[in-house]
Coordinates of C-alpha atoms in Angstrom, one line a residue:
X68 CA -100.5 105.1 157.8
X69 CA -97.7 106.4 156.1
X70 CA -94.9 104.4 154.5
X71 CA -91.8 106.6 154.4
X72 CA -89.2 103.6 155.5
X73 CA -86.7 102.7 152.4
X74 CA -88.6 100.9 149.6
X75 CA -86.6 97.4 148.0
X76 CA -86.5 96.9 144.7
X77 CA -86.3 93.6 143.3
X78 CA -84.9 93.3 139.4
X79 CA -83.6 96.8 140.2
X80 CA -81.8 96.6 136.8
X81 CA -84.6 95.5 134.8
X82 CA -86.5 98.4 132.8
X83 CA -89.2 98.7 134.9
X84 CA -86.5 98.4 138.2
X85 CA -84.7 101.2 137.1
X86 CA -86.9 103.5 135.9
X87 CA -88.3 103.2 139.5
X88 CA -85.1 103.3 141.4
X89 CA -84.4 106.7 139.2
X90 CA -88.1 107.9 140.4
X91 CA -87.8 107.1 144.0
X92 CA -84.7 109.2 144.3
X93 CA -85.7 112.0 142.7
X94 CA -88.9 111.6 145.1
X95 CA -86.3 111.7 148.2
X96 CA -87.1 108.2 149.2
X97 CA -84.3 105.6 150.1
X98 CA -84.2 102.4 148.1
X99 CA -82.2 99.2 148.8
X100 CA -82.1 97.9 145.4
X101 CA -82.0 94.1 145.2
X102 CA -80.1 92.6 142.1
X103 CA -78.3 89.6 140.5
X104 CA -75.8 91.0 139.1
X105 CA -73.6 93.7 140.8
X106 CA -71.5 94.7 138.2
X107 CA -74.5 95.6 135.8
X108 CA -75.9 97.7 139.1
X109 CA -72.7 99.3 139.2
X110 CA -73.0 100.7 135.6
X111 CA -76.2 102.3 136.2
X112 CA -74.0 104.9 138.2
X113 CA -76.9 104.9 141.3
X114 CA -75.3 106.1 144.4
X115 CA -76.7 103.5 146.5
X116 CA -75.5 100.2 147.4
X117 CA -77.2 96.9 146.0
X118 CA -77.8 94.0 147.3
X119 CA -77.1 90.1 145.9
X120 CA -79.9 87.8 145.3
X121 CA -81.1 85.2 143.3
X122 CA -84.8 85.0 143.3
X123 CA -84.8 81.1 141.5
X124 CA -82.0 79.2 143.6
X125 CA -81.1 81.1 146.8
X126 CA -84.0 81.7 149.2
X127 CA -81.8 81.8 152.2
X128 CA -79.7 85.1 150.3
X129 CA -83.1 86.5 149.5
X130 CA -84.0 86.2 152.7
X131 CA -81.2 87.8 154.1
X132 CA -81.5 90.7 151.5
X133 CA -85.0 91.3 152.7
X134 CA -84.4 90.9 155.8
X135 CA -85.1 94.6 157.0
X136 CA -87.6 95.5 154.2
X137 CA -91.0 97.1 155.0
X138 CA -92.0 97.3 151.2
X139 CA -91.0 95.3 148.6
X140 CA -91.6 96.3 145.0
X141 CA -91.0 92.8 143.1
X142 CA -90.0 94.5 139.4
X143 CA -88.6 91.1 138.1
X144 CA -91.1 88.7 136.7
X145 CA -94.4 88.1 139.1
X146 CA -93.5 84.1 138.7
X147 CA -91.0 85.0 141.5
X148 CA -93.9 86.0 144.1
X149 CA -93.8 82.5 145.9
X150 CA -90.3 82.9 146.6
X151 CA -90.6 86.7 147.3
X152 CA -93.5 86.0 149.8
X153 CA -91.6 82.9 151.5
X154 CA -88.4 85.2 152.1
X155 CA -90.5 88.6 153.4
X156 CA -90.8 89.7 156.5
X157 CA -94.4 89.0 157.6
X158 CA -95.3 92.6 158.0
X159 CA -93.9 93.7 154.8
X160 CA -96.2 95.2 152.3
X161 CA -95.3 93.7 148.6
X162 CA -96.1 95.3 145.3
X163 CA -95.5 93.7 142.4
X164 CA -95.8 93.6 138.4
X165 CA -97.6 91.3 136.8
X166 CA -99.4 91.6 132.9
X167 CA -102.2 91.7 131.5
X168 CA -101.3 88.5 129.5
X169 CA -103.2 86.3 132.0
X170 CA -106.1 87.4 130.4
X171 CA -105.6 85.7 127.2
X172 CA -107.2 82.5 125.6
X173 CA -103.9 80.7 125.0
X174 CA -101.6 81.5 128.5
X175 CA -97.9 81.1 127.1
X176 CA -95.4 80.1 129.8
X177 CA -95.0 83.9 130.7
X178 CA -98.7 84.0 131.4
X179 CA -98.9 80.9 133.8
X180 CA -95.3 82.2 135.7
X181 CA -98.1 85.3 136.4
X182 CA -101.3 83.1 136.9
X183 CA -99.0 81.5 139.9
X184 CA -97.4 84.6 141.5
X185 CA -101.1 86.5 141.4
X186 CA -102.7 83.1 143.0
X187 CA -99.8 83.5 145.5
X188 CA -100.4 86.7 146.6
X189 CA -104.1 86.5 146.6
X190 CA -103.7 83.3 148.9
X191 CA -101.1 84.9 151.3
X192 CA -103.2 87.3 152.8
X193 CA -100.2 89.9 152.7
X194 CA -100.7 93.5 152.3
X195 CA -100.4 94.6 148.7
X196 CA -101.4 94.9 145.3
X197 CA -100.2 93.1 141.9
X198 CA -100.6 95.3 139.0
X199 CA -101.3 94.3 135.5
X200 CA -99.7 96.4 132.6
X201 CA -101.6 95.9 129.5
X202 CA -98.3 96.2 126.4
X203 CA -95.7 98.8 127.9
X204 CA -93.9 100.9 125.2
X205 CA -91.5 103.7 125.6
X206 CA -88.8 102.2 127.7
X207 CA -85.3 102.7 127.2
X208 CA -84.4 99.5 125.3
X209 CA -88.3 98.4 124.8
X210 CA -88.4 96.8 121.6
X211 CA -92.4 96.5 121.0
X212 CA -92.4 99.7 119.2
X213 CA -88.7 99.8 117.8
X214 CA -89.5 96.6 116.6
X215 CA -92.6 97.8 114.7
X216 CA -90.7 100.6 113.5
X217 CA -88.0 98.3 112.0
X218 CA -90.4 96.2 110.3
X219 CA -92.2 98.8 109.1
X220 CA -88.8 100.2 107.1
X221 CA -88.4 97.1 105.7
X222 CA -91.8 95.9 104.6
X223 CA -93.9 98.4 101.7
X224 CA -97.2 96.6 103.3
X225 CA -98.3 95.0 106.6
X226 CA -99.1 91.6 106.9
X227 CA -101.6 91.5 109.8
X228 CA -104.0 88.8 111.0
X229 CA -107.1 89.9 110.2
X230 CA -106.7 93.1 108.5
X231 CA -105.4 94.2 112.4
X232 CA -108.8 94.7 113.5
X233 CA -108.3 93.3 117.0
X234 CA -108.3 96.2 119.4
X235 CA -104.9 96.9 122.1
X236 CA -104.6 99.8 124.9
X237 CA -101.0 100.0 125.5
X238 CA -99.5 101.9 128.6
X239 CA -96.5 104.2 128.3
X240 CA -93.6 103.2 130.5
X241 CA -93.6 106.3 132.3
X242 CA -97.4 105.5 133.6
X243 CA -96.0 102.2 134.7
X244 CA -93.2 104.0 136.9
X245 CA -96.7 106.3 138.2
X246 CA -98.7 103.5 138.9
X247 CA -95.9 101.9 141.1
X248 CA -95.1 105.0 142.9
X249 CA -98.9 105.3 143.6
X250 CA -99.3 102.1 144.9
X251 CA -96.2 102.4 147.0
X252 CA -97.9 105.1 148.7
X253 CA -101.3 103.7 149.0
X254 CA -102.6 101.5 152.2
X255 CA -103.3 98.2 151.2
X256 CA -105.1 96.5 153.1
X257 CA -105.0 92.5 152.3
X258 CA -104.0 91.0 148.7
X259 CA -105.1 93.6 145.5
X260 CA -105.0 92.5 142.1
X261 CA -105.1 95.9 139.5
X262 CA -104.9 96.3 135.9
X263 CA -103.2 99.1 134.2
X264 CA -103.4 100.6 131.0
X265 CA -103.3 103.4 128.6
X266 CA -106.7 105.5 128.0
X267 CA -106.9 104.7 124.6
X268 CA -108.2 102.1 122.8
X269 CA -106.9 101.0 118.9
X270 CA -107.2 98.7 116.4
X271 CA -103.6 97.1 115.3
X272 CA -103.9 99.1 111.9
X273 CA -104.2 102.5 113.8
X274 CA -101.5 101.4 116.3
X275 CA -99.3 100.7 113.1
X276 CA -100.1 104.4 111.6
X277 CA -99.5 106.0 114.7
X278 CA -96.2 104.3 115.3
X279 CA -95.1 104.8 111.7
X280 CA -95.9 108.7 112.1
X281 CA -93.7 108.9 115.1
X282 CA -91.2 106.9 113.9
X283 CA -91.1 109.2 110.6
X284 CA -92.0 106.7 108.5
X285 CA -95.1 106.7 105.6
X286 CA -98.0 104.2 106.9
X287 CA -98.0 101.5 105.5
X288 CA -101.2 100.0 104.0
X289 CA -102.3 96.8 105.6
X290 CA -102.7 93.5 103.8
X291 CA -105.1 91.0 106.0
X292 CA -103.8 87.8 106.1
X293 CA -105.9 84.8 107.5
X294 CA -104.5 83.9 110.8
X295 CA -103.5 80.3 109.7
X296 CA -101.7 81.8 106.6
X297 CA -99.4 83.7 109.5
X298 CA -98.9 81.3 112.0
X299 CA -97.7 78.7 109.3
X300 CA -94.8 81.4 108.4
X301 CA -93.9 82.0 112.0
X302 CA -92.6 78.4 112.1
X303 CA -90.1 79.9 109.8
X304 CA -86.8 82.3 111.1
X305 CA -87.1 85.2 108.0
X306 CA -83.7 86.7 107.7
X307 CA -84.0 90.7 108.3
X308 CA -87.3 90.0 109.7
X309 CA -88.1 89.8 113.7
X310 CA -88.8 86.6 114.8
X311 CA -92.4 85.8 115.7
X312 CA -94.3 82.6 117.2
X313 CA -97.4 81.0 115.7
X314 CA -98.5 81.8 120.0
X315 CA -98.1 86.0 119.4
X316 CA -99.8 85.5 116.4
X317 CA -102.8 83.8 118.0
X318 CA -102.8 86.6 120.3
X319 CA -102.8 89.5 118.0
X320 CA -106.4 88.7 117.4
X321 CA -107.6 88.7 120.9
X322 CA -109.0 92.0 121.5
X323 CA -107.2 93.0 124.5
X324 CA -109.1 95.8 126.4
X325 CA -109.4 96.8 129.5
X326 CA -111.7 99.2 132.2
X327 CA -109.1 101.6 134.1
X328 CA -111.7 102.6 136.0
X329 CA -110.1 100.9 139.3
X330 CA -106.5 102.1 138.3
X331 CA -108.0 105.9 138.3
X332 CA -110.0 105.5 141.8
X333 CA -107.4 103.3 143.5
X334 CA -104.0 104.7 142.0
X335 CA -105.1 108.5 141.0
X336 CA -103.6 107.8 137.8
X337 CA -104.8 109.7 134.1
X338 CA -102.7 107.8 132.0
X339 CA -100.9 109.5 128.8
X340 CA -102.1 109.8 125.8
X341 CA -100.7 107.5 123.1
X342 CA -100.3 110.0 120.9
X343 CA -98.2 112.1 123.6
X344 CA -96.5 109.0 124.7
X345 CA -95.2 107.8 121.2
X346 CA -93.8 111.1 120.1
X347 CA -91.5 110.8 123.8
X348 CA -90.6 107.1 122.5
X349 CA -89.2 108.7 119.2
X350 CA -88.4 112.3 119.8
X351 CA -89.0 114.2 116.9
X352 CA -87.8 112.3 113.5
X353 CA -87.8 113.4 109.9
X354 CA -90.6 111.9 107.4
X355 CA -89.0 109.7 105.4

């Protein structure tokens, strides 16, 4: 079966939204984007109208929004699934993003939102998948990187739990727009849950190095610190510094590695390199 009708976007000004809308178009495919603030769509300069909703307080509205849709592509966060599924049409097809973040030992309010829109989905019997980015960098406006980056200028050594040994695959932004345009085109049939990811695997240290050499920057040498040490400071707001809970700091010693075997067979997808896909984030920058 082939799904050519237009494809709705929910959160169609969120990164992830957007980045998709600007793919879909170029791909020749209509898009109703679904938003909650007009205005802000307005900006984005997007020759096609928006629709109003608000995915927390208005079902009837959503409803109303969706009322034509065929697939949904749910780009706001996947603890909005119950709602999204209540207000669908019951032949519409939903794809959805999730994370990765369910995974961990110590859920954070972000990762239970997901744990509920993926038990959702799994329990509606809809056609569909729910993918799971591992950490996206390379958006416009992402700060994982940047944020890095700015530490990085600031700091002559790394404090990292650890030493930084705990191992992350990140996925670039512009495999997350693949992956969703994939899975808009494939058949579905009943609920899917999929994780995506980037093809490499590396320790926080590495990460570090190759982020500083994009960035232009000297690695910086790491200094382990014990995990306790760390999550004692993050109970403290360092000026200049970015803010970090004892929670992330937890989490930056889980390793956090995934198969992509699935997202290959299921989505046709060879993700970017990181190497490739940090030297995009920075463009080229000087050594300093």
């Amino acid at each position: 079966m082939h799904h050519s009708g237009p494809v709705h976007v929910i959160g169609a000004n969120g990164r992830s939204g957007l980045a998709l809308c600007r793919a879909l178009r170029a791909a020749g495919r209509d898009i109703v984007p679904i938003v909650r603030d007009g205005a802000r769509w307005q900006a984005t300069r997007l020759p096609m109208p928006a629709r109003l909703a608000d995915l927390a307080h208005d079902p009837a509205r959503l409803r109303h929004a969706l009322r034509d849709a065929t697939t949904i592509v749910l780009t706001a966060h996947a603890r909005h699934l119950p709602a999204v599924l209540a207000a669908a049409p019951a032949q519409a097809r939903v794809v959805a993003l999730g994370s990765t973040r369910i995974f961990t030992r110590w859920p954070d309010a972000h990762a239970r939102g997901v744990l509920h829109g993926a038990q959702a989905l799994a329990g509606s019997g809809r056609d569909g998948v729910l993918l799971h980015p591992t950490m996206i960098y390379g958006a416009t406006g992402e700060n994982n990187v940047q944020r890095l980056a700015a530490l990085m200028r600031r700091l002559p050594v790394l404090p990292l739990p650890g030493g930084g040994c705990a191992r992350l695959q990140p996925i670039w932004q512009g495999d997350v727009t693949r992956a969703l345009l994939a899975a808009i085109r494939r058949d579905w049939q009943g609920p899917h849950s999929l994780i995506i990811a980037g093809g490499d695997q590396v320790s926080y240290r590495d990460f570090t190095r190759m982020v500083a050499r994009a960035a232009g920057l000297r690695p910086r040498p790491v200094l382990p610190v014990p995990t306790a040490v760390l999550m004692a400071l993050a109970q403290f707001r360092l000026p200049g510094l970015p803010a970090i809970t004892p929670a992330e700091v937890r989490r930056l010693m889980e390793d956090k590695i995934f198969d992509i075997t699935p997202m290959r067979a299921q989505l046709g997808l060879t993700p970017l390199p990181l190497a490739a896909g940090l030297a995009r984030t920075f463009g080229a920058a000087a050594i300093c």
